[in-house]
Coordinates of C-alpha atoms in Angstrom, one line a residue:
X1 CA 28.6 31.3 -0.5
X2 CA 25.8 31.4 -3.1
X3 CA 23.0 33.8 -2.4
X4 CA 19.7 32.2 -1.3
X5 CA 17.0 32.9 -3.9
X6 CA 14.0 34.7 -2.5
X7 CA 11.5 32.8 -4.7
X8 CA 11.3 30.0 -7.2
X9 CA 8.1 29.8 -9.1
X10 CA 5.3 30.5 -6.7
X11 CA 7.3 29.2 -3.7
X12 CA 9.1 31.3 -1.1
X13 CA 12.6 30.0 -0.3
X14 CA 13.4 29.9 3.4
X15 CA 16.6 27.9 3.8
X16 CA 19.1 25.5 2.1
X17 CA 18.7 22.0 3.2
X18 CA 21.5 20.4 1.2
X19 CA 23.6 20.4 -2.0
X20 CA 25.0 17.8 -4.3
X21 CA 27.1 17.7 -7.4
X22 CA 24.1 18.5 -9.6
X23 CA 21.3 19.8 -7.4
X24 CA 20.5 22.0 -4.5
X25 CA 17.6 21.3 -2.1
X26 CA 15.8 24.2 -0.4
X27 CA 13.2 24.4 2.2
X28 CA 10.3 26.4 0.8
X29 CA 6.8 27.6 1.6
X30 CA 3.7 27.6 -0.5
X31 CA 1.8 30.8 0.6
X32 CA -1.4 29.7 -1.2
X33 CA -2.0 26.5 0.8
X34 CA 0.3 27.4 3.7
X35 CA 2.5 24.4 3.5
X36 CA 6.2 23.8 4.1
X37 CA 7.8 22.0 1.2
X38 CA 11.2 21.0 -0.2
X39 CA 12.4 22.1 -3.7
X40 CA 15.2 20.2 -5.5
X41 CA 16.7 22.6 -8.1
X42 CA 19.1 22.0 -11.0
X43 CA 20.7 25.0 -12.6
X44 CA 21.2 24.3 -16.3
X45 CA 23.9 26.9 -16.5
X46 CA 26.1 24.9 -14.2
X47 CA 25.9 21.7 -16.1
X48 CA 28.5 20.4 -18.5
X49 CA 27.1 20.9 -22.0
X50 CA 27.9 17.3 -23.0
X51 CA 25.9 15.9 -20.0
X52 CA 23.2 18.5 -19.7
X53 CA 20.5 16.7 -21.8
X54 CA 21.0 13.4 -20.0
X55 CA 21.0 14.9 -16.5
X56 CA 17.9 17.0 -17.2
X57 CA 16.1 14.0 -18.7
X58 CA 16.9 12.0 -15.6
X59 CA 15.5 14.8 -13.5
X60 CA 12.3 14.7 -15.5
X61 CA 12.2 10.9 -15.1
X62 CA 12.4 11.5 -11.3
X63 CA 9.4 13.8 -11.5
X64 CA 7.4 11.3 -13.6
X65 CA 8.4 8.4 -11.4
X66 CA 7.9 9.9 -8.0
X67 CA 4.9 11.9 -9.1
X68 CA 2.9 8.8 -9.9
X69 CA 3.6 7.3 -6.5
X70 CA 1.3 8.0 -3.5
X71 CA 2.5 6.0 -0.5
X72 CA 3.1 6.7 3.2
X73 CA 6.7 5.5 2.9
X74 CA 7.7 7.4 -0.2
X75 CA 8.5 11.1 -0.3
X76 CA 5.6 12.7 -2.1
X77 CA 6.2 14.9 -5.2
X78 CA 3.7 17.7 -5.8
X79 CA 5.0 19.8 -8.7
X80 CA 7.6 20.1 -11.5
X81 CA 8.6 23.3 -13.3
X82 CA 11.2 25.4 -15.2
X83 CA 12.0 29.0 -14.6
X84 CA 14.9 30.5 -16.7
X85 CA 17.9 28.2 -16.2
X86 CA 16.3 26.5 -13.2
X87 CA 14.5 23.2 -13.3
X88 CA 12.9 22.3 -10.1
X89 CA 11.0 19.5 -8.3
X90 CA 8.6 20.3 -5.5
X91 CA 8.4 17.6 -2.8
X92 CA 7.1 16.8 0.6
X93 CA 9.5 18.3 3.3
X94 CA 10.5 15.4 5.5
X95 CA 11.5 16.5 9.0
X96 CA 14.0 13.9 10.0
X97 CA 17.4 12.5 9.1
X98 CA 18.7 10.0 6.5
X99 CA 19.3 6.5 7.7
X100 CA 23.1 7.1 7.2
X101 CA 22.9 9.4 10.2
X102 CA 21.4 6.7 12.4
X103 CA 24.0 4.1 11.2
X104 CA 26.7 6.5 12.4
X105 CA 25.1 7.4 15.7
X106 CA 23.3 4.2 16.7
X107 CA 24.2 0.6 17.1
X108 CA 21.3 -1.6 15.9
X109 CA 23.2 -4.9 16.4
X110 CA 21.3 -5.7 19.6
X111 CA 17.9 -4.6 18.3
X112 CA 17.2 -6.7 15.2
X113 CA 13.4 -6.2 15.8
X114 CA 13.9 -2.5 15.2
X115 CA 15.9 -3.3 12.0
X116 CA 13.1 -5.5 10.8
X117 CA 10.5 -2.7 11.4
X118 CA 12.6 -0.4 9.2
X119 CA 12.9 -3.1 6.5
X120 CA 9.2 -3.8 6.4
X121 CA 8.5 -0.2 5.8
X122 CA 11.0 -0.1 3.0
X123 CA 9.6 -3.2 1.4
X124 CA 6.0 -1.8 1.7
X125 CA 7.1 1.2 -0.4
X126 CA 8.9 -1.0 -2.9
X127 CA 6.0 -3.4 -3.3
X128 CA 3.8 -0.4 -4.2
X129 CA 6.3 1.4 -6.5
X130 CA 7.1 -1.9 -8.4
X131 CA 3.3 -2.5 -8.9
X132 CA 3.2 1.0 -10.5
X133 CA 6.0 0.0 -12.8
X134 CA 8.8 2.1 -11.1
X135 CA 12.1 0.6 -10.1
X136 CA 14.2 2.9 -7.9
X137 CA 17.7 1.5 -8.8
X138 CA 19.6 3.3 -6.0
X139 CA 18.3 2.1 -2.7
X140 CA 20.8 3.0 0.0
X141 CA 20.8 4.6 3.5
X142 CA 21.3 8.1 2.1
X143 CA 18.0 7.8 0.2
X144 CA 16.0 6.5 3.1
X145 CA 14.7 9.2 5.4
X146 CA 13.6 8.6 9.0
X147 CA 11.0 11.1 10.2
X148 CA 10.8 12.5 13.7
X149 CA 8.0 10.0 14.4
X150 CA 10.1 7.1 13.3
X151 CA 8.5 6.4 9.9
X152 CA 10.5 5.6 6.8
X153 CA 10.4 7.7 3.6
X154 CA 12.2 6.6 0.5
X155 CA 13.5 9.6 -1.5
X156 CA 15.4 10.4 -4.7
X157 CA 14.0 8.5 -7.7
X158 CA 16.5 10.4 -9.9
X159 CA 17.9 7.2 -11.4
X160 CA 14.6 5.3 -11.3
X161 CA 13.5 3.3 -14.3
X162 CA 9.9 3.6 -15.5
X163 CA 8.7 0.6 -17.5
X164 CA 7.7 2.9 -20.4
X165 CA 11.0 4.8 -20.4
X166 CA 14.1 3.9 -22.5
X167 CA 16.3 6.1 -20.4
X168 CA 19.1 4.5 -18.3
X169 CA 18.5 0.9 -19.4
X170 CA 20.9 -1.7 -20.8
X171 CA 24.5 -0.4 -21.0
X172 CA 24.2 2.4 -18.4
X173 CA 26.1 1.8 -15.1
X174 CA 23.8 3.5 -12.6
X175 CA 23.7 3.2 -8.8
X176 CA 26.0 3.4 -5.7
X177 CA 28.7 0.7 -5.9
X178 CA 28.4 -0.8 -2.4
X179 CA 24.6 -1.4 -3.0
X180 CA 24.7 -2.4 -6.7
X181 CA 23.7 -5.8 -7.9
X182 CA 25.7 -8.0 -10.3
X183 CA 23.3 -7.1 -13.2
X184 CA 23.9 -3.4 -12.5
X185 CA 27.6 -3.8 -12.7
X186 CA 27.2 -5.8 -15.9
X187 CA 25.2 -2.9 -17.4
X188 CA 22.1 -5.0 -17.8
X189 CA 18.5 -3.9 -17.3
X190 CA 17.5 -3.4 -13.7
X191 CA 14.1 -4.7 -12.5
X192 CA 12.3 -5.0 -9.1
X193 CA 14.8 -7.7 -7.9
X194 CA 17.6 -5.2 -8.3
X195 CA 15.9 -3.0 -5.6
X196 CA 15.5 -6.1 -3.4
X197 CA 19.3 -6.8 -3.7
X198 CA 20.1 -3.3 -2.5
X199 CA 17.5 -3.5 0.3
X200 CA 19.2 -6.7 1.4
X201 CA 22.6 -4.9 1.5
X202 CA 21.0 -2.2 3.7
X203 CA 19.5 -5.0 5.9
X204 CA 22.9 -6.6 6.3
X205 CA 24.5 -3.2 7.2
X206 CA 21.9 -2.4 9.8
X207 CA 22.3 -5.9 11.4
X208 CA 26.1 -5.9 11.4
X209 CA 27.4 -2.3 11.0
X210 CA 29.3 -3.6 8.0
X211 CA 28.6 -3.8 4.3
X212 CA 28.7 -7.2 2.7
X213 CA 31.2 -6.1 0.0
X214 CA 33.7 -3.4 0.7
X215 CA 36.9 -2.3 -1.1
X216 CA 39.4 0.5 -1.7
X217 CA 37.8 1.2 -5.1
X218 CA 34.8 0.3 -7.3
X219 CA 36.8 -2.3 -9.2
X220 CA 37.5 -4.3 -6.0
X221 CA 33.9 -4.0 -4.9
X222 CA 32.6 -5.2 -8.3
X223 CA 35.0 -8.2 -8.2
X224 CA 33.7 -9.2 -4.8
X225 CA 30.1 -8.7 -5.8
X226 CA 30.6 -11.2 -8.7
X227 CA 32.8 -13.7 -6.9
X228 CA 32.3 -13.8 -3.1
X229 CA 29.5 -15.0 -0.9
X230 CA 28.9 -12.6 2.1
X231 CA 29.6 -13.9 5.6
X232 CA 26.3 -14.7 7.3
X233 CA 25.0 -11.8 9.5
X234 CA 24.9 -14.1 12.6
X235 CA 28.7 -14.7 12.3
X236 CA 29.5 -11.0 11.9
X237 CA 27.2 -10.1 14.7
X238 CA 27.3 -12.8 17.4
X239 CA 24.2 -11.4 19.2
X240 CA 22.0 -12.6 16.3
X241 CA 20.4 -16.0 16.0
X242 CA 20.6 -17.5 12.6
X243 CA 16.9 -16.8 11.9
X244 CA 17.7 -14.0 9.5
X245 CA 20.8 -15.4 7.7
X246 CA 19.0 -17.2 4.9
X247 CA 16.5 -14.3 4.5
X248 CA 19.3 -11.7 4.0
X249 CA 21.5 -13.9 1.8
X250 CA 18.7 -14.9 -0.5
X251 CA 18.0 -11.2 -1.1
X252 CA 21.6 -10.8 -2.3
X253 CA 21.7 -13.9 -4.5
X254 CA 24.0 -13.4 -7.5
X255 CA 21.4 -14.6 -10.0
X256 CA 18.2 -12.4 -9.8
X257 CA 16.1 -15.5 -10.4
X258 CA 17.3 -16.9 -7.0
X259 CA 16.1 -13.8 -5.1
X260 CA 12.6 -13.1 -3.8
X261 CA 10.0 -12.8 -6.5
X262 CA 8.6 -9.6 -4.9
X263 CA 9.0 -7.2 -2.0
X264 CA 5.9 -8.8 -0.5
X265 CA 7.6 -12.2 -0.5
X266 CA 10.7 -10.7 1.1
X267 CA 8.5 -9.1 3.8
X268 CA 6.7 -12.4 4.5
X269 CA 10.1 -14.1 5.0
X270 CA 11.2 -11.4 7.5
X271 CA 7.9 -11.7 9.5
X272 CA 8.3 -15.5 9.6
X273 CA 11.9 -15.1 11.0
X274 CA 10.7 -12.6 13.6
X275 CA 8.3 -15.3 14.9
X276 CA 11.3 -17.6 15.5
X277 CA 13.3 -15.1 17.5
X278 CA 16.2 -12.9 16.3
X279 CA 18.6 -12.9 19.3
X280 CA 20.6 -15.8 20.7
X281 CA 19.5 -14.8 24.2
X282 CA 16.3 -13.0 25.0
X283 CA 17.0 -9.3 25.4
X284 CA 14.9 -7.4 28.0
X285 CA 12.8 -4.5 26.8
X286 CA 14.6 -1.4 28.1
X287 CA 12.2 1.3 26.8
X288 CA 8.6 1.9 25.8
X289 CA 9.1 2.7 22.1
X290 CA 6.7 0.8 19.9
X291 CA 8.3 -2.3 18.3
X292 CA 7.5 -5.8 17.3
X293 CA 8.4 -8.1 20.1
X294 CA 9.4 -11.6 18.9
X295 CA 9.4 -13.0 22.4
X296 CA 5.8 -11.9 22.8
X297 CA 4.8 -13.8 19.7
X298 CA 6.6 -16.9 21.0
X299 CA 4.8 -16.5 24.4
X300 CA 1.5 -16.3 22.6
X301 CA 2.1 -19.5 20.7
X302 CA 3.4 -21.5 23.7
X303 CA 1.1 -20.2 26.5
X304 CA -0.9 -23.0 28.1
X305 CA -4.6 -23.2 27.6
X306 CA -6.9 -21.9 30.4
X307 CA -10.6 -22.0 30.7
X308 CA -12.7 -18.9 29.8
X309 CA -14.6 -17.3 32.6
X310 CA -18.2 -16.1 32.9
X311 CA -19.2 -17.9 29.8
X312 CA -17.1 -15.6 27.6
X313 CA -13.7 -16.1 25.9
X314 CA -10.9 -14.1 27.5
X315 CA -10.2 -10.8 25.8
X316 CA -6.8 -9.5 24.7
X317 CA -6.5 -6.0 26.0
X318 CA -3.9 -3.3 25.9
X319 CA -1.1 -3.6 28.5
X320 CA 2.3 -5.0 29.0
X321 CA 3.7 -7.9 27.0
X322 CA 3.1 -10.3 29.8
X323 CA -0.5 -9.2 30.3
X324 CA -1.2 -9.6 26.6
X325 CA 0.3 -13.1 26.5
X326 CA -1.7 -14.1 29.5
X327 CA -4.9 -12.7 28.0
X328 CA -4.3 -14.7 24.8
X329 CA -3.7 -18.0 26.6
X330 CA -7.3 -19.4 26.0
X331 CA -6.7 -19.0 22.2
X332 CA -3.8 -21.4 22.2
X333 CA -6.0 -24.3 21.1
X334 CA -9.0 -24.3 18.9
X335 CA -12.1 -23.8 21.1
X336 CA -14.1 -27.0 21.7
X337 CA -17.3 -25.0 21.0
X338 CA -17.7 -21.9 19.0
X339 CA -18.7 -18.7 21.0
X340 CA -22.4 -18.3 21.3
X341 CA -22.2 -14.8 19.9
X342 CA -20.4 -13.4 16.7
X343 CA -16.8 -12.5 17.3
X344 CA -15.5 -9.0 16.6
X345 CA -11.8 -8.0 16.8
X346 CA -10.9 -4.4 17.2
X347 CA -7.2 -3.4 16.6
X348 CA -5.9 0.1 17.5
X349 CA -2.8 1.4 19.3
X350 CA -4.8 3.8 21.4
X351 CA -6.2 2.3 24.6
X352 CA -9.0 4.8 24.9
X353 CA -10.3 3.8 21.4
X354 CA -10.3 0.1 22.3
X355 CA -12.0 0.8 25.7
X356 CA -14.8 2.8 24.0
X357 CA -15.4 0.2 21.3
X358 CA -15.3 -2.7 23.8
X359 CA -18.0 -0.9 25.9
X360 CA -20.1 -0.2 22.9
X361 CA -20.3 -3.8 21.6
X362 CA -19.6 -6.2 24.5
X363 CA -23.3 -6.8 25.3
X364 CA -24.2 -8.0 21.8
X365 CA -21.0 -9.7 20.6
X366 CA -18.0 -11.5 21.8
X367 CA -15.4 -8.7 21.6
X368 CA -11.6 -9.0 21.4
X369 CA -9.3 -6.0 21.4
X370 CA -5.6 -5.7 20.7
X371 CA -3.1 -2.9 20.5
X372 CA -0.6 -5.0 18.6
X373 CA -1.4 -5.9 14.9
X374 CA 1.0 -8.9 14.9
X375 CA -0.9 -10.3 17.9
X376 CA -4.2 -9.7 16.0
X377 CA -2.9 -11.8 13.1
X378 CA -2.1 -14.7 15.5
X379 CA -5.6 -14.4 16.9
X380 CA -7.2 -14.6 13.4
X381 CA -5.1 -17.7 12.7
X382 CA -6.6 -19.5 15.7
X383 CA -10.1 -18.1 16.2
X384 CA -13.0 -17.6 13.9
X385 CA -13.3 -13.8 13.7
X386 CA -16.4 -12.6 12.0
X387 CA -15.5 -8.9 11.7
X388 CA -12.2 -7.1 12.0
X389 CA -12.1 -3.4 12.6
X390 CA -8.6 -2.0 12.3
X391 CA -7.0 1.4 12.8
X392 CA -4.8 2.5 9.9
X393 CA -1.7 4.1 11.4
X394 CA -0.1 1.8 14.1
X395 CA 3.6 1.5 15.1
X396 CA 4.1 -2.2 14.4
X397 CA 2.1 -2.6 11.2
X398 CA -0.1 -0.4 9.1
X399 CA -3.8 -1.2 8.9
X400 CA -3.5 -1.9 5.1
X401 CA -0.9 -4.6 5.8
X402 CA -3.1 -6.1 8.6
X403 CA -6.1 -6.2 6.2
X404 CA -4.1 -7.9 3.5
X405 CA -2.8 -10.6 5.9
X406 CA -6.2 -11.2 7.4
X407 CA -7.8 -11.5 3.9
X408 CA -5.3 -14.3 3.1
X409 CA -5.7 -16.1 6.4
X410 CA -9.5 -15.8 6.8
X411 CA -11.3 -14.6 3.6
X412 CA -14.7 -14.8 5.4
X413 CA -13.7 -12.2 7.9
X414 CA -15.4 -8.9 6.9
X415 CA -12.8 -6.2 7.1
X416 CA -13.4 -2.6 8.1
X417 CA -10.8 0.2 8.3
X418 CA -11.2 2.8 11.1
X419 CA -9.3 5.9 10.1
X420 CA -8.9 9.4 11.5
X421 CA -7.2 10.8 8.4
X422 CA -7.4 10.5 4.6
X423 CA -4.1 9.1 3.4
X424 CA -4.5 8.4 -0.3
X425 CA -2.0 5.6 -0.5
X426 CA -3.5 3.8 2.5
X427 CA -7.0 4.1 1.0
X428 CA -5.9 2.7 -2.3
X429 CA -4.0 -0.1 -0.6
X430 CA -6.9 -1.0 1.6
X431 CA -9.1 -1.3 -1.5
X432 CA -6.6 -3.1 -3.8
X433 CA -4.8 -5.3 -1.3
X434 CA -7.0 -5.5 1.8
X435 CA -10.4 -5.5 0.0
X436 CA -11.9 -3.4 2.7
X437 CA -15.7 -3.6 3.1
X438 CA -16.3 -0.2 4.7
X439 CA -14.4 2.9 6.0
X440 CA -15.4 4.3 9.3
X441 CA -14.1 7.8 10.1
X442 CA -12.9 9.0 13.5
X443 CA -14.6 10.4 15.4
X444 CA -17.4 8.1 14.6
X445 CA -21.2 8.4 15.0
X446 CA -22.3 5.8 17.5
X447 CA -25.4 4.8 15.6
X448 CA -23.6 4.6 12.3
X449 CA -20.8 2.4 13.7
X450 CA -23.3 0.1 15.3
X451 CA -25.3 -0.2 12.1
X452 CA -22.1 -0.9 10.0
X453 CA -20.8 -3.5 12.4
X454 CA -24.3 -5.2 12.6
X455 CA -24.4 -5.4 8.7
X456 CA -20.9 -6.8 8.6
X457 CA -21.8 -9.4 11.3
X458 CA -24.9 -10.4 9.3
X459 CA -22.8 -10.9 6.2
X460 CA -20.0 -12.9 7.9
X461 CA -22.4 -15.2 9.8
X462 CA -24.4 -16.1 6.7
X463 CA -21.4 -16.5 4.4
X464 CA -21.1 -20.2 3.1
X465 CA -17.7 -22.0 3.2
X466 CA -16.5 -22.4 -0.4
X467 CA -13.0 -22.3 -1.9
X468 CA -12.2 -19.4 -4.2
X469 CA -12.5 -20.1 -7.9
X470 CA -9.2 -20.0 -9.8
X471 CA -8.9 -19.3 -13.5
X472 CA -7.6 -22.3 -15.5
X473 CA -4.4 -22.0 -17.5
X474 CA -6.1 -21.8 -20.9
X475 CA -9.6 -20.3 -20.2
X476 CA -12.3 -19.9 -22.8
X477 CA -15.2 -18.0 -21.3
X478 CA -18.4 -16.3 -22.4
X479 CA -18.3 -13.8 -19.6
X480 CA -17.5 -10.3 -20.9
X481 CA -15.2 -7.4 -19.9
X482 CA -16.8 -4.0 -20.4
X483 CA -14.7 -0.9 -20.6
X484 CA -16.4 2.5 -20.0
X485 CA -13.6 4.3 -21.7
X486 CA -14.4 7.6 -23.6
X487 CA -10.7 8.4 -24.0
X488 CA -9.6 4.9 -25.3
X489 CA -7.1 4.7 -22.4
X490 CA -7.6 1.2 -21.1
X491 CA -9.4 -0.7 -23.9
X492 CA -6.4 -1.4 -26.1
X493 CA -4.6 -3.1 -23.1
X494 CA -7.7 -5.1 -22.3
X495 CA -8.1 -6.3 -25.9
X496 CA -4.4 -7.3 -26.0
X497 CA -4.6 -9.3 -22.8
X498 CA -8.1 -10.8 -22.9
X499 CA -9.4 -10.4 -26.5
X500 CA -8.7 -14.1 -27.4
X501 CA -10.6 -15.6 -24.4
X502 CA -13.2 -13.1 -23.5
X503 CA -15.6 -10.8 -25.3
X504 CA -14.1 -7.3 -24.6
X505 CA -16.3 -4.2 -25.4
X506 CA -15.7 -0.5 -25.2
X507 CA -18.5 2.0 -24.3
X508 CA -17.9 5.6 -25.1
X509 CA -20.7 6.9 -22.8
X510 CA -23.2 5.6 -20.2
X511 CA -26.0 5.0 -22.7
X512 CA -23.7 2.7 -24.7
X513 CA -22.5 1.0 -21.5
X514 CA -26.0 0.1 -20.4
X515 CA -26.9 -1.2 -23.8
X516 CA -23.9 -3.5 -23.7
X517 CA -24.7 -4.6 -20.1
X518 CA -28.2 -5.5 -21.4
X519 CA -26.8 -7.6 -24.3
X520 CA -24.0 -9.6 -22.6
X521 CA -23.2 -11.2 -19.3
X522 CA -20.6 -8.8 -18.0
X523 CA -18.3 -10.0 -15.3
X524 CA -15.9 -7.0 -15.0
X525 CA -16.6 -3.3 -15.6
X526 CA -13.5 -1.1 -16.0
X527 CA -14.8 2.5 -15.7
X528 CA -12.9 5.8 -16.4
X529 CA -14.3 8.1 -13.8
X530 CA -13.0 11.4 -15.3
X531 CA -15.6 12.1 -18.0
X532 CA -18.4 12.6 -15.4
X533 CA -17.4 11.4 -11.9
X534 CA -20.8 11.8 -10.3
X535 CA -22.8 10.1 -13.1
X536 CA -20.3 7.2 -13.4
X537 CA -20.3 6.8 -9.6
X538 CA -24.1 6.6 -9.7
X539 CA -23.9 3.9 -12.3
X540 CA -21.4 1.9 -10.2
X541 CA -23.7 2.3 -7.1
X542 CA -26.8 1.1 -8.9
X543 CA -25.0 -1.8 -10.5
X544 CA -23.6 -3.0 -7.2
X545 CA -26.9 -2.5 -5.5
X546 CA -28.9 -4.5 -8.0
X547 CA -26.3 -6.8 -9.6
X548 CA -23.6 -7.3 -6.9
X549 CA -21.9 -10.1 -8.9
X550 CA -20.4 -7.6 -11.4
X551 CA -17.0 -6.5 -10.3
X552 CA -15.9 -2.9 -10.9
X553 CA -12.5 -1.3 -11.4
X554 CA -12.3 2.5 -11.2
X555 CA -9.7 4.4 -13.2
X556 CA -9.1 8.1 -12.6
X557 CA -6.5 10.9 -12.9
X558 CA -8.0 12.8 -10.0
X559 CA -6.8 11.4 -6.7
X560 CA -9.3 12.4 -4.0
X561 CA -9.5 10.6 -0.7
X562 CA -13.2 11.4 -0.1
X563 CA -14.1 10.1 -3.5
X564 CA -12.3 6.9 -2.9
X565 CA -14.0 6.3 0.4
X566 CA -17.4 7.0 -1.2
X567 CA -16.5 4.5 -4.1
X568 CA -15.9 1.7 -1.6
X569 CA -18.8 2.5 0.8
X570 CA -21.4 3.3 -1.8
X571 CA -20.2 1.2 -4.8
X572 CA -17.9 -1.6 -3.4
X573 CA -15.4 -0.9 -6.1
X574 CA -13.2 -4.0 -6.3
X575 CA -10.0 -2.2 -7.4
X576 CA -8.7 1.3 -8.0
X577 CA -6.1 2.3 -10.7
X578 CA -4.6 5.8 -11.1
X579 CA -3.6 7.3 -14.4
X580 CA -1.3 6.8 -16.3
X581 CA -2.6 3.2 -16.3
X582 CA 0.1 0.5 -15.7
X583 CA -0.7 -2.4 -18.0
X584 CA 0.7 -5.1 -15.7
X585 CA -1.3 -3.7 -12.7
X586 CA -4.5 -3.5 -14.8
X587 CA -4.1 -7.2 -15.8
X588 CA -3.5 -8.2 -12.2
X589 CA -6.7 -6.4 -11.1
X590 CA -8.8 -7.8 -13.9
X591 CA -7.6 -11.3 -13.2
X592 CA -8.5 -10.9 -9.5
X593 CA -12.0 -9.5 -10.4
X594 CA -12.6 -12.4 -12.9
X595 CA -11.7 -14.9 -10.3
X596 CA -14.0 -13.3 -7.8
X597 CA -16.8 -13.2 -10.3
X598 CA -16.6 -16.9 -10.9
X599 CA -16.6 -17.5 -7.1
X600 CA -19.8 -15.6 -6.9
X601 CA -21.2 -17.4 -9.9
X602 CA -20.5 -20.8 -8.3
X603 CA -22.0 -19.6 -4.9
X604 CA -24.3 -16.6 -5.4
X605 CA -24.8 -16.2 -1.7
X606 CA -21.3 -14.9 -1.4
X607 CA -22.3 -11.8 -3.3
X608 CA -24.1 -10.6 -0.1
X609 CA -20.7 -9.2 1.0
X610 CA -21.1 -6.6 -1.8
X611 CA -23.9 -4.8 -0.1
X612 CA -23.5 -1.1 -0.4
X613 CA -24.7 2.0 1.5
X614 CA -27.2 4.4 -0.2
X615 CA -25.6 7.3 -2.0
X616 CA -25.3 10.5 0.1
X617 CA -26.6 12.4 -3.0
X618 CA -29.5 11.2 -5.2
X619 CA -28.4 9.2 -8.3
X620 CA -27.8 11.6 -11.2
X621 CA -28.5 9.1 -14.0
X622 CA -31.2 10.1 -16.4
X623 CA -34.5 8.4 -15.6
X624 CA -34.5 6.4 -18.9
X625 CA -31.0 5.0 -18.2
X626 CA -32.1 4.0 -14.7
X627 CA -35.1 2.1 -16.1
X628 CA -32.9 0.2 -18.6
X629 CA -30.6 -1.0 -15.8
X630 CA -33.3 -3.4 -14.7
X631 CA -32.9 -5.4 -17.9
X632 CA -29.2 -6.1 -17.4
X633 CA -28.2 -9.7 -18.2
X634 CA -27.8 -11.9 -15.1
X635 CA -25.8 -15.1 -14.5
X636 CA -26.3 -17.5 -17.4
X637 CA -28.1 -15.0 -19.6
X638 CA -27.3 -14.7 -23.3

C-alpha cells in the first residue's frame, strides 16, 4: 500500500479519501487558517509519457474552470500548485457521499419531490457555471456530492470546457457513456445543452432507478442514444404521474436545439410540474425532513376564500402543511380592497426569526410571514407585496432564487436579503439575478432594520406603474457607456459589442472618468475596482447618491463578501463581474443596465429605488474631483 505523504506544499496530509486511474484525493489540513481541505494529486512519474501532457493540461483546465466558480452548489477550489513530480489541486472538503451511494442505498421512486429538490440544486449550479463560460461535460451521480446537511455539490471539472480554451473540443470523445449526449458521441463541441442532457439522464435515473440507455458495451449504448427514444418515466415507475415525462424527455432530446435553452428554463419547467402533482395518488408525509410539498401548493391554490378578521388580512405563519394552507385561504382571490397599510412579507425557515420580525412590525404594517419560499412565491402572485425580506439559506429554495422569481413576478416589490453568513456566490447572485436593494445581517440592530424597512416601504408605495423599457432590435442611441478601465480589461469587449450603436469611452483614472461624465450623457459605468477600491467605491457612492439614473457594473479580481455588501448598500451597484471577465456575461449585464436606464429615463420617479446609505467611511475622493461631480450631464444633456 502506498505510503501516505506527510505534507504536500504547505498542507498537512491526514488521510486518503479516494483514488482513481490518474489521481489520488487526500484529506488535508491548512495549519495557517486552520481549515480541513481536500487535495487532488496527480503524480507525473506515474503517467504514460504519450498521454502526460494532455492529462496535465486537463488538470490545469480543472483548476482554471473550478477556480473561477464561486457557488454554494459547486465544490470550491482554493489553490493549485506543483511540487516535484506532484501536481495538486486544493479544494473544499465535502463531508458527505456521492449521489451514486444514495442511488444504491435509497429508493427515490416514491419521493419525486425530493428528486426535484436535488435537480433544482444541480441546475442552479449549472446556470451559474454556464454564465461564467464553463461547461462541465461529465455530469453524473459520481460527480454530484450530497453533504451531511443534504445540500448538493458538483465536483470534478476535470473534463470541463472553458469558452476560451481549445482543449478537448471537436474530435475528442470525453464523458461517461451512459450520460453522454449524441453530440459528445459524435465528437462535436459540447455546450451548456450537453450538461442539460446529462442532468436529464440523472433525473431519469433518480425517478426510475434505471438509466434511459443501457447496454453491454459503449457501442450498444451509443447506438441506443442515437436511435431510441427513452420510455417515459411514469411508465417505468408506475407511482409517478405524467407531470414530469415531458420535462425529462425534452432534456434528453437528440437535437440540442430541441432541449431547454438554459438551466434556468429547465428549473422553471420542473417547478411548474411540481405545482401539478408528481404522484398518481397523494402520498402522506412520513417524516419532518424539509422538502417541497406539491400537495400543499395545490391546497393553497384551491382553498376557499374566507373573510379576514379584526380588519387585517390573515397571516401565513410557520406550522404544519394544513395550518399553512388554511392561513393562506384569504389570498385565494384578489382582495376587493387593498390593505390599509403597506404589506411586508418575511420569509425564513426559523420560526423564532419570523416571530420576532412579526412582533417588531405588526403595529405599523400588514405583515405576512412564511417558512416556505414556494408558498411565498404564491403569495406574491396573488397579493401586492410592497417589501419582501428573505433569509438566504432555506431548505426548499435559496433566498437568491426567491428574489429572482419575485423580481420577475412583481418588479415593484422592494427586495431585501436577510443573511447570517457571507456566502460570496449568494451575494453575487442576489445582486446579479435578484437585484437586491439592501442586505441586513443577522443578528440585526432593531433601529437599523426598522429604518431600512421604512425606506423600502416609502420607495415601494410611491413607485409608479410603468412597463420596463426594452431595447429595440437595431438601436441607435446617444447615451454613452463609460469604462473606468486602467488595465484595458473590459473596454475592447465593450467597443466590439456596442461601438456601432453607442459612444463607448475608456477612462484610465478617476480624473478622466469625471471629465467624460461631464461631457456626455452616461447611461452605464463599468468600473474596475482593483486600481484603488476605496476611491472607486466613493465615486460609485457619490454618483448613485446624486445621479441615481446612472447604472454601475463593478469588476474585480478580489472577491470579498464585505466589500460586495457595501457596494450594494452604499452604491446600489447594478451588477457584479469577477475577473477574468466573461464577454457574454458582460454583454448580458450591460444590456440589462441599458434597459433599466431607459426605464428610468422614461419615468424618472422610478430612480428613487436607487437610494443608498451613507458610506461608513468618509469619501476619499480629492475635493476638486468631488466639486466636479456636480457638473455631470443629466438626462437629455449634450
